[in-house]
Short mmCIF file of C-alpha atoms and ligand atoms in Angstrom, two decimals:
data_model
loop_
_atom_site.label_atom_id
_atom_site.label_comp_id
_atom_site.label_asym_id
_atom_site.label_seq_id
_atom_site.Cartn_x
_atom_site.Cartn_y
_atom_site.Cartn_z
CA MET A 27 116.18 96.97 244.83
CA LEU A 28 117.93 98.48 247.47
CA THR A 29 115.93 99.18 250.71
CA ASN A 30 116.69 101.34 253.72
CA SER A 31 116.21 99.65 256.94
CA SER A 32 116.51 102.49 259.27
CA PRO A 33 113.71 102.93 261.82
CA LEU A 34 112.64 106.10 260.14
CA ALA A 35 112.56 104.63 256.44
CA GLN A 36 110.39 101.67 257.94
CA THR A 37 108.01 104.20 259.71
CA ALA A 38 107.72 105.88 256.53
CA ARG A 39 106.88 102.80 254.57
CA VAL A 40 104.44 101.78 257.20
CA LEU A 41 102.62 105.31 256.54
CA VAL A 42 102.58 104.38 252.81
CA ALA A 43 101.72 100.95 253.09
CA PRO A 44 99.61 99.20 250.21
CA GLY A 45 95.76 100.06 250.75
CA LYS A 46 96.44 102.70 253.43
CA GLY A 47 96.42 106.46 253.82
CA ILE A 48 96.83 109.09 256.62
CA LEU A 49 93.89 110.95 258.61
CA ALA A 50 94.71 114.54 258.81
CA ALA A 51 93.03 115.47 262.10
CA ASP A 52 95.44 118.32 262.93
CA GLU A 53 93.11 121.47 262.93
CA SER A 54 94.74 124.23 264.97
CA PHE A 55 92.31 126.07 267.47
CA PRO A 56 91.20 128.54 264.50
CA THR A 57 90.74 125.82 261.79
CA ILE A 58 88.89 123.53 264.12
CA GLY A 59 86.78 126.55 265.43
CA LYS A 60 85.75 127.58 261.84
CA ARG A 61 84.71 123.92 260.87
CA PHE A 62 82.61 123.81 264.38
CA ALA A 63 81.29 127.08 264.03
CA ALA A 64 79.66 126.30 260.33
CA LEU A 65 77.75 123.45 262.31
CA GLU A 66 76.92 125.83 265.43
CA ILE A 67 79.04 123.39 267.74
CA ALA A 68 81.04 125.42 270.55
CA SER A 69 84.94 124.81 270.31
CA THR A 70 85.50 124.10 273.84
CA GLU A 71 88.07 121.48 274.89
CA ALA A 72 85.55 118.86 275.87
CA ASN A 73 84.10 119.04 272.16
CA ARG A 74 87.40 118.75 270.66
CA ARG A 75 88.07 115.97 272.66
CA ALA A 76 84.92 114.15 271.99
CA TYR A 77 85.09 114.71 268.38
CA ARG A 78 88.68 113.45 268.01
CA GLU A 79 87.57 110.41 270.21
CA LEU A 80 84.94 109.51 268.18
CA LEU A 81 87.23 109.61 264.88
CA PHE A 82 90.04 107.53 266.66
CA SER A 83 87.70 104.93 268.13
CA THR A 84 86.18 104.27 264.96
CA PRO A 85 86.05 100.28 264.69
CA SER A 86 88.19 98.83 261.96
CA LEU A 87 89.53 102.16 260.87
CA GLY A 88 93.00 100.81 260.92
CA ASP A 89 92.02 98.65 258.10
CA SER A 90 92.70 101.60 255.67
CA ILE A 91 94.42 104.23 257.76
CA SER A 92 98.04 103.99 258.69
CA GLY A 93 98.43 106.98 260.77
CA ALA A 94 96.79 110.17 262.12
CA ILE A 95 97.96 113.76 262.19
CA LEU A 96 97.42 115.38 265.82
CA PHE A 97 97.32 119.08 266.80
CA ASP A 98 99.36 119.61 270.15
CA GLU A 99 96.33 119.84 272.40
CA THR A 100 95.08 116.27 270.71
CA LEU A 101 98.20 114.41 271.49
CA ARG A 102 97.91 115.24 275.23
CA GLN A 103 94.31 114.08 275.49
CA LYS A 104 93.03 111.01 276.86
CA SER A 105 89.93 108.99 275.79
CA THR A 106 86.87 108.41 278.06
CA ALA A 107 87.60 105.07 279.23
CA GLY A 108 91.44 106.36 280.20
CA PRO A 109 93.81 105.35 277.63
CA SER A 110 95.43 108.34 275.93
CA PHE A 111 94.79 109.09 272.35
CA VAL A 112 98.24 107.93 271.30
CA GLU A 113 97.19 104.58 272.97
CA LEU A 114 94.04 104.47 271.44
CA LEU A 115 95.51 105.17 268.06
CA LEU A 116 98.17 102.39 268.53
CA SER A 117 95.65 99.87 269.51
CA GLN A 118 93.89 100.38 266.17
CA GLY A 119 97.40 99.83 264.34
CA ILE A 120 97.35 103.71 263.49
CA LEU A 121 100.67 105.57 264.09
CA PRO A 122 100.44 109.06 265.81
CA GLY A 123 101.80 112.11 263.94
CA ILE A 124 101.83 115.81 264.95
CA LYS A 125 101.64 119.01 263.14
CA VAL A 126 104.56 121.14 264.54
CA ASP A 127 104.28 124.49 262.61
CA LEU A 128 102.36 127.42 264.24
CA GLY A 129 100.42 128.63 261.34
CA THR A 130 101.31 131.22 258.93
CA THR A 131 101.99 134.97 259.09
CA GLU A 132 102.47 137.52 256.43
CA LEU A 133 105.75 137.54 254.76
CA ALA A 134 107.31 140.88 255.21
CA ASN A 135 107.50 143.19 252.23
CA PHE A 136 105.48 140.63 250.19
CA PRO A 137 101.83 141.75 250.52
CA GLY A 138 99.38 138.82 250.04
CA GLU A 139 102.01 136.05 250.72
CA THR A 140 102.72 134.11 254.04
CA ILE A 141 105.55 132.37 255.86
CA THR A 142 104.67 129.22 258.22
CA GLN A 143 106.17 129.95 261.71
CA GLY A 144 107.50 127.49 264.35
CA LEU A 145 111.10 126.80 263.93
CA ASP A 146 112.48 128.67 267.25
CA GLY A 147 112.44 126.18 269.75
CA LEU A 148 111.30 123.32 267.45
CA ARG A 149 114.27 120.86 268.55
CA GLU A 150 112.93 121.04 271.98
CA ARG A 151 109.39 120.72 271.02
CA LEU A 152 110.09 117.60 268.90
CA ARG A 153 111.94 116.06 271.93
CA GLU A 154 108.70 116.44 273.79
CA TYR A 155 106.18 115.18 271.08
CA SER A 156 108.58 111.93 270.46
CA GLY A 157 108.41 111.39 274.30
CA LEU A 158 104.66 111.70 274.07
CA GLY A 159 104.49 109.04 271.37
CA ALA A 160 104.62 110.76 268.12
CA ARG A 161 106.21 108.92 265.08
CA PHE A 162 106.08 111.50 262.45
CA THR A 163 105.61 115.49 261.92
CA LYS A 164 103.94 117.56 259.55
CA TRP A 165 105.05 121.19 258.54
CA ARG A 166 102.40 123.35 256.11
CA ALA A 167 103.62 125.96 253.75
CA VAL A 168 101.18 127.64 251.82
CA LEU A 169 101.64 129.43 248.16
CA LYS A 170 99.09 131.54 247.04
CA ILE A 171 98.34 131.83 243.21
CA LYS A 172 97.59 135.45 242.00
CA ASP A 173 99.04 137.74 239.52
CA GLY A 174 102.65 137.80 239.92
CA LEU A 175 102.33 135.48 243.17
CA PRO A 176 103.71 133.38 244.46
CA THR A 177 107.04 135.05 244.33
CA ALA A 178 110.39 133.40 244.18
CA THR A 179 111.14 134.91 247.44
CA CYS A 180 108.16 133.41 248.95
CA ILE A 181 108.69 129.93 247.89
CA GLU A 182 112.46 130.13 248.73
CA ALA A 183 111.58 131.17 252.29
CA ASN A 184 108.95 128.69 252.86
CA ALA A 185 111.21 125.98 251.30
CA HIS A 186 113.84 126.66 253.70
CA ALA A 187 111.53 126.45 256.52
CA LEU A 188 110.19 123.04 255.10
CA ALA A 189 113.70 121.97 254.99
CA MET A 190 115.01 123.09 258.49
CA CYS A 191 111.77 121.25 260.03
CA ALA A 192 112.50 118.19 257.94
CA ALA A 193 116.16 118.01 259.18
CA LEU A 194 115.37 118.58 262.73
CA SER A 195 112.37 115.83 262.76
CA GLN A 196 114.70 113.32 261.43
CA GLU A 197 117.36 114.37 264.23
CA ALA A 198 114.68 113.58 266.70
CA GLY A 199 113.80 110.25 265.13
CA LEU A 200 110.41 111.46 263.39
CA VAL A 201 109.50 111.04 259.80
CA PRO A 202 108.76 114.56 258.44
CA ILE A 203 105.71 115.08 256.08
CA VAL A 204 106.55 117.96 254.02
CA GLU A 205 103.89 119.98 252.86
CA PRO A 206 104.08 122.81 250.30
CA GLU A 207 100.40 123.44 249.66
CA VAL A 208 99.62 125.29 246.47
CA LEU A 209 96.22 126.68 247.08
CA MET A 210 93.22 126.30 244.89
CA ASP A 211 91.69 129.64 245.47
CA GLY A 212 91.50 131.67 242.24
CA ASP A 213 90.30 131.40 238.66
CA HIS A 214 93.74 130.50 237.05
CA ALA A 215 93.92 127.66 234.57
CA ILE A 216 95.63 124.27 235.23
CA ASP A 217 98.82 125.36 233.40
CA ARG A 218 99.38 128.01 235.90
CA THR A 219 99.18 125.60 238.56
CA ALA A 220 101.41 123.13 237.10
CA GLU A 221 104.00 126.06 236.62
CA VAL A 222 103.80 127.01 240.33
CA MET A 223 103.78 123.18 241.49
CA THR A 224 106.97 122.92 239.30
CA ALA A 225 108.80 126.00 240.56
CA THR A 226 107.82 125.10 244.19
CA LEU A 227 108.97 121.55 243.86
CA GLU A 228 112.04 122.20 242.31
CA MET A 229 113.03 124.59 245.22
CA VAL A 230 111.69 122.54 247.94
CA PHE A 231 114.19 119.64 246.76
CA LYS A 232 116.98 121.63 246.11
CA THR A 233 116.60 122.87 249.67
CA LEU A 234 116.01 119.82 251.24
CA GLY A 235 118.99 118.41 249.68
CA ARG A 236 121.23 121.35 250.99
CA HIS A 237 120.00 120.54 254.44
CA ARG A 238 120.96 116.77 254.08
CA VAL A 239 117.45 115.65 254.52
CA ARG A 240 117.33 111.73 253.99
CA LEU A 241 114.55 111.37 251.11
CA ASP A 242 113.77 108.05 252.00
CA GLU A 243 112.95 108.98 255.40
CA MET A 244 110.34 111.77 254.51
CA LEU A 245 107.19 111.80 252.71
CA LEU A 246 105.67 114.68 250.50
CA LYS A 247 102.19 116.12 250.98
CA PRO A 248 101.33 118.21 247.78
CA ALA A 249 98.15 119.37 246.34
CA MET A 250 96.67 117.75 243.18
CA VAL A 251 97.45 119.87 240.12
CA LEU A 252 93.95 121.68 239.85
CA PRO A 253 92.78 124.53 238.17
CA GLY A 254 91.60 127.40 240.29
CA ALA A 255 88.39 126.69 242.12
CA ALA A 256 86.76 129.80 240.04
CA CYS A 257 88.55 129.01 236.71
CA PRO A 258 85.79 128.74 234.16
CA GLN A 259 87.04 125.90 232.12
CA PRO A 260 86.15 122.42 233.42
CA VAL A 261 88.98 119.88 233.48
CA SER A 262 88.26 116.08 233.64
CA ASP A 263 89.51 113.87 236.40
CA GLU A 264 91.79 112.04 233.97
CA GLU A 265 93.38 115.19 232.91
CA ILE A 266 93.76 116.12 236.40
CA ALA A 267 95.47 112.79 237.07
CA THR A 268 97.78 113.19 234.22
CA ARG A 269 99.10 116.75 234.85
CA THR A 270 99.65 116.00 238.37
CA LEU A 271 101.60 112.75 237.78
CA GLN A 272 103.44 114.41 235.01
CA CYS A 273 104.40 117.18 237.50
CA LEU A 274 105.24 114.93 240.31
CA ARG A 275 107.46 112.44 237.95
CA GLN A 276 109.53 115.61 236.85
CA ASN A 277 110.15 117.17 240.13
CA VAL A 278 110.00 114.72 242.96
CA PRO A 279 113.08 112.19 243.30
CA ALA A 280 112.34 108.63 243.22
CA ALA A 281 114.00 108.10 246.67
CA VAL A 282 110.97 109.91 248.31
CA ALA A 283 109.50 107.24 250.34
CA GLY A 284 105.85 108.23 249.43
CA ILE A 285 103.46 110.82 248.20
CA VAL A 286 100.29 111.75 250.37
CA PHE A 287 97.79 114.09 248.84
CA LEU A 288 95.90 116.60 250.67
CA SER A 289 92.25 117.30 249.78
CA GLY A 290 92.57 121.16 249.92
CA GLY A 291 88.81 122.03 249.73
CA GLN A 292 87.82 119.71 247.10
CA THR A 293 84.64 117.75 247.54
CA PRO A 294 85.27 114.61 249.61
CA ALA A 295 83.94 112.60 246.26
CA HIS A 296 86.34 114.76 243.90
CA ALA A 297 89.37 114.01 245.78
CA THR A 298 88.67 110.23 246.01
CA GLN A 299 88.02 109.96 242.32
CA ARG A 300 91.05 111.98 241.23
CA LEU A 301 93.03 110.03 243.59
CA ALA A 302 91.81 106.89 241.84
CA ALA A 303 92.41 108.50 238.55
CA ILE A 304 96.07 109.15 239.35
CA ASN A 305 96.69 105.66 240.75
CA ARG A 306 95.04 104.15 237.51
CA LEU A 307 97.68 105.46 235.44
CA GLY A 308 100.39 103.86 237.21
CA HIS A 309 104.18 103.75 236.48
CA ALA A 310 104.87 105.97 239.71
CA PRO A 311 108.21 105.33 241.51
CA TRP A 312 106.47 105.99 244.87
CA PRO A 313 103.28 104.89 246.54
CA LEU A 314 100.63 107.72 245.91
CA THR A 315 98.05 107.68 248.66
CA PHE A 316 96.05 110.28 250.71
CA SER A 317 96.42 112.58 253.80
CA PHE A 318 93.12 113.96 253.70
CA GLY A 319 91.60 116.06 256.58
CA ARG A 320 88.22 117.83 255.13
CA ALA A 321 87.80 114.89 252.40
CA LEU A 322 87.73 112.11 255.12
CA GLN A 323 86.07 113.82 257.83
CA ASP A 324 83.50 116.19 256.52
CA PRO A 325 80.72 113.86 256.45
CA ALA A 326 81.55 112.36 259.80
CA LEU A 327 81.43 115.96 261.32
CA LYS A 328 78.22 116.75 259.76
CA ALA A 329 76.63 113.41 261.12
CA TRP A 330 78.05 114.05 264.50
CA HIS A 331 76.79 117.43 264.89
CA GLY A 332 78.20 117.70 268.24
CA ASP A 333 75.65 115.28 269.72
CA LEU A 334 76.74 111.98 271.44
CA ALA A 335 73.77 110.11 270.12
CA ASN A 336 75.18 110.72 266.72
CA VAL A 337 78.57 108.73 267.13
CA PRO A 338 77.64 105.79 265.64
CA ALA A 339 76.46 107.36 262.45
CA ALA A 340 79.34 109.58 262.26
CA GLN A 341 81.71 106.80 262.70
CA ALA A 342 80.01 105.04 259.78
CA ALA A 343 80.51 107.95 257.69
CA LEU A 344 84.17 108.20 258.27
CA LEU A 345 84.70 104.48 257.74
CA ASP A 346 83.04 104.68 254.53
CA ARG A 347 85.11 107.58 253.47
CA ALA A 348 88.38 105.89 254.63
CA ARG A 349 87.36 102.74 252.59
CA GLN A 350 86.28 104.48 249.53
CA ASN A 351 89.89 106.15 249.56
CA ARG A 352 91.39 102.60 250.25
CA ALA A 353 89.58 101.45 247.03
CA ALA A 354 91.30 104.40 245.08
CA LEU A 355 94.61 102.93 245.89
CA PRO A 356 96.18 100.00 243.79
CA PRO A 357 94.75 96.74 245.07
CA SER A 358 96.98 95.38 247.74
CA ALA A 359 98.64 91.68 247.58
CA PRO A 360 96.14 89.60 249.15
P1 LIG B 23 92.76 119.01 253.72
O1 LIG B 23 92.97 117.46 253.07
O2 LIG B 23 91.45 119.30 254.25
O3 LIG B 23 93.34 119.94 252.68
O4 LIG B 23 93.67 119.02 255.01
C1 LIG B 23 94.82 118.25 254.82
C2 LIG B 23 96.01 119.02 255.96
O5 LIG B 23 96.59 118.25 256.52
C3 LIG B 23 96.02 120.53 255.55
O6 LIG B 23 97.18 121.16 256.29
#
């Protein structure tokens, strides 16, 4: 098999190495504010720093985590003992990455739909992030399923932004994670999700090609093909796994370095069970692993609850989730 040995292709392969996945800890100010508020934790700089420090200093985390996605503030913070978070992660064998989009805004003329912002000045920001030690980037597009949504225009506009970010990231020596998230909000059936995901991936890869993005130097971060969260028909994990792999095999070129799923609001247990079911199917041309936020962090955040005394319990909860997700991947060679 031809293997690209460029530094970016190597980084991409490290991120999806056997038995490993990514910790998404890149919650923006509004998102971390929401997660903290649910537990009545104040979203101060000190609390955000303390929380991220407990995550990144979890002993043995690097055994199942290859990379961590950070938010701008976090990439610049230091641990209590002095080393930066970037140094702390590297000492665990975990590559630091950075969320580079600036969140979503309403798409003009398309009520209910959004476009992701952050392309202006991105080349300069990427140069700075690379200097701070980031090795990869993430840009998230959001597609909502509703009557008549998403529109082709919304899919196209978001695919364009994803491709621009991916091309700029590769130019800056950073591996892009391309994240077109199809939300699970709604009562639609799984067929509708498969249809929307197909249209989205088709447009995303067509646009990445036009922008000359090198597929073996990037990762795709999709949602799983799920029924809407309020859909009355229950669907088994096996069905979800089959529909997900079918959709990806049909629409994702084999050259892509890897696929790293988001958890998207599934319970931690569901996200892990379904990842395991997908991997049990086998026969995929790419490694299939996790880049979970909530499905890795939720039990740890609850255990911590803003109290220093709970750090060991929170770290044990994170390690447990990381190990369970590792166990959902194909066994790695001894
Ligand atoms: P969730 O796994 O909580 O969906 O977060 C992943 C992520 O990075 C969202 O952009």
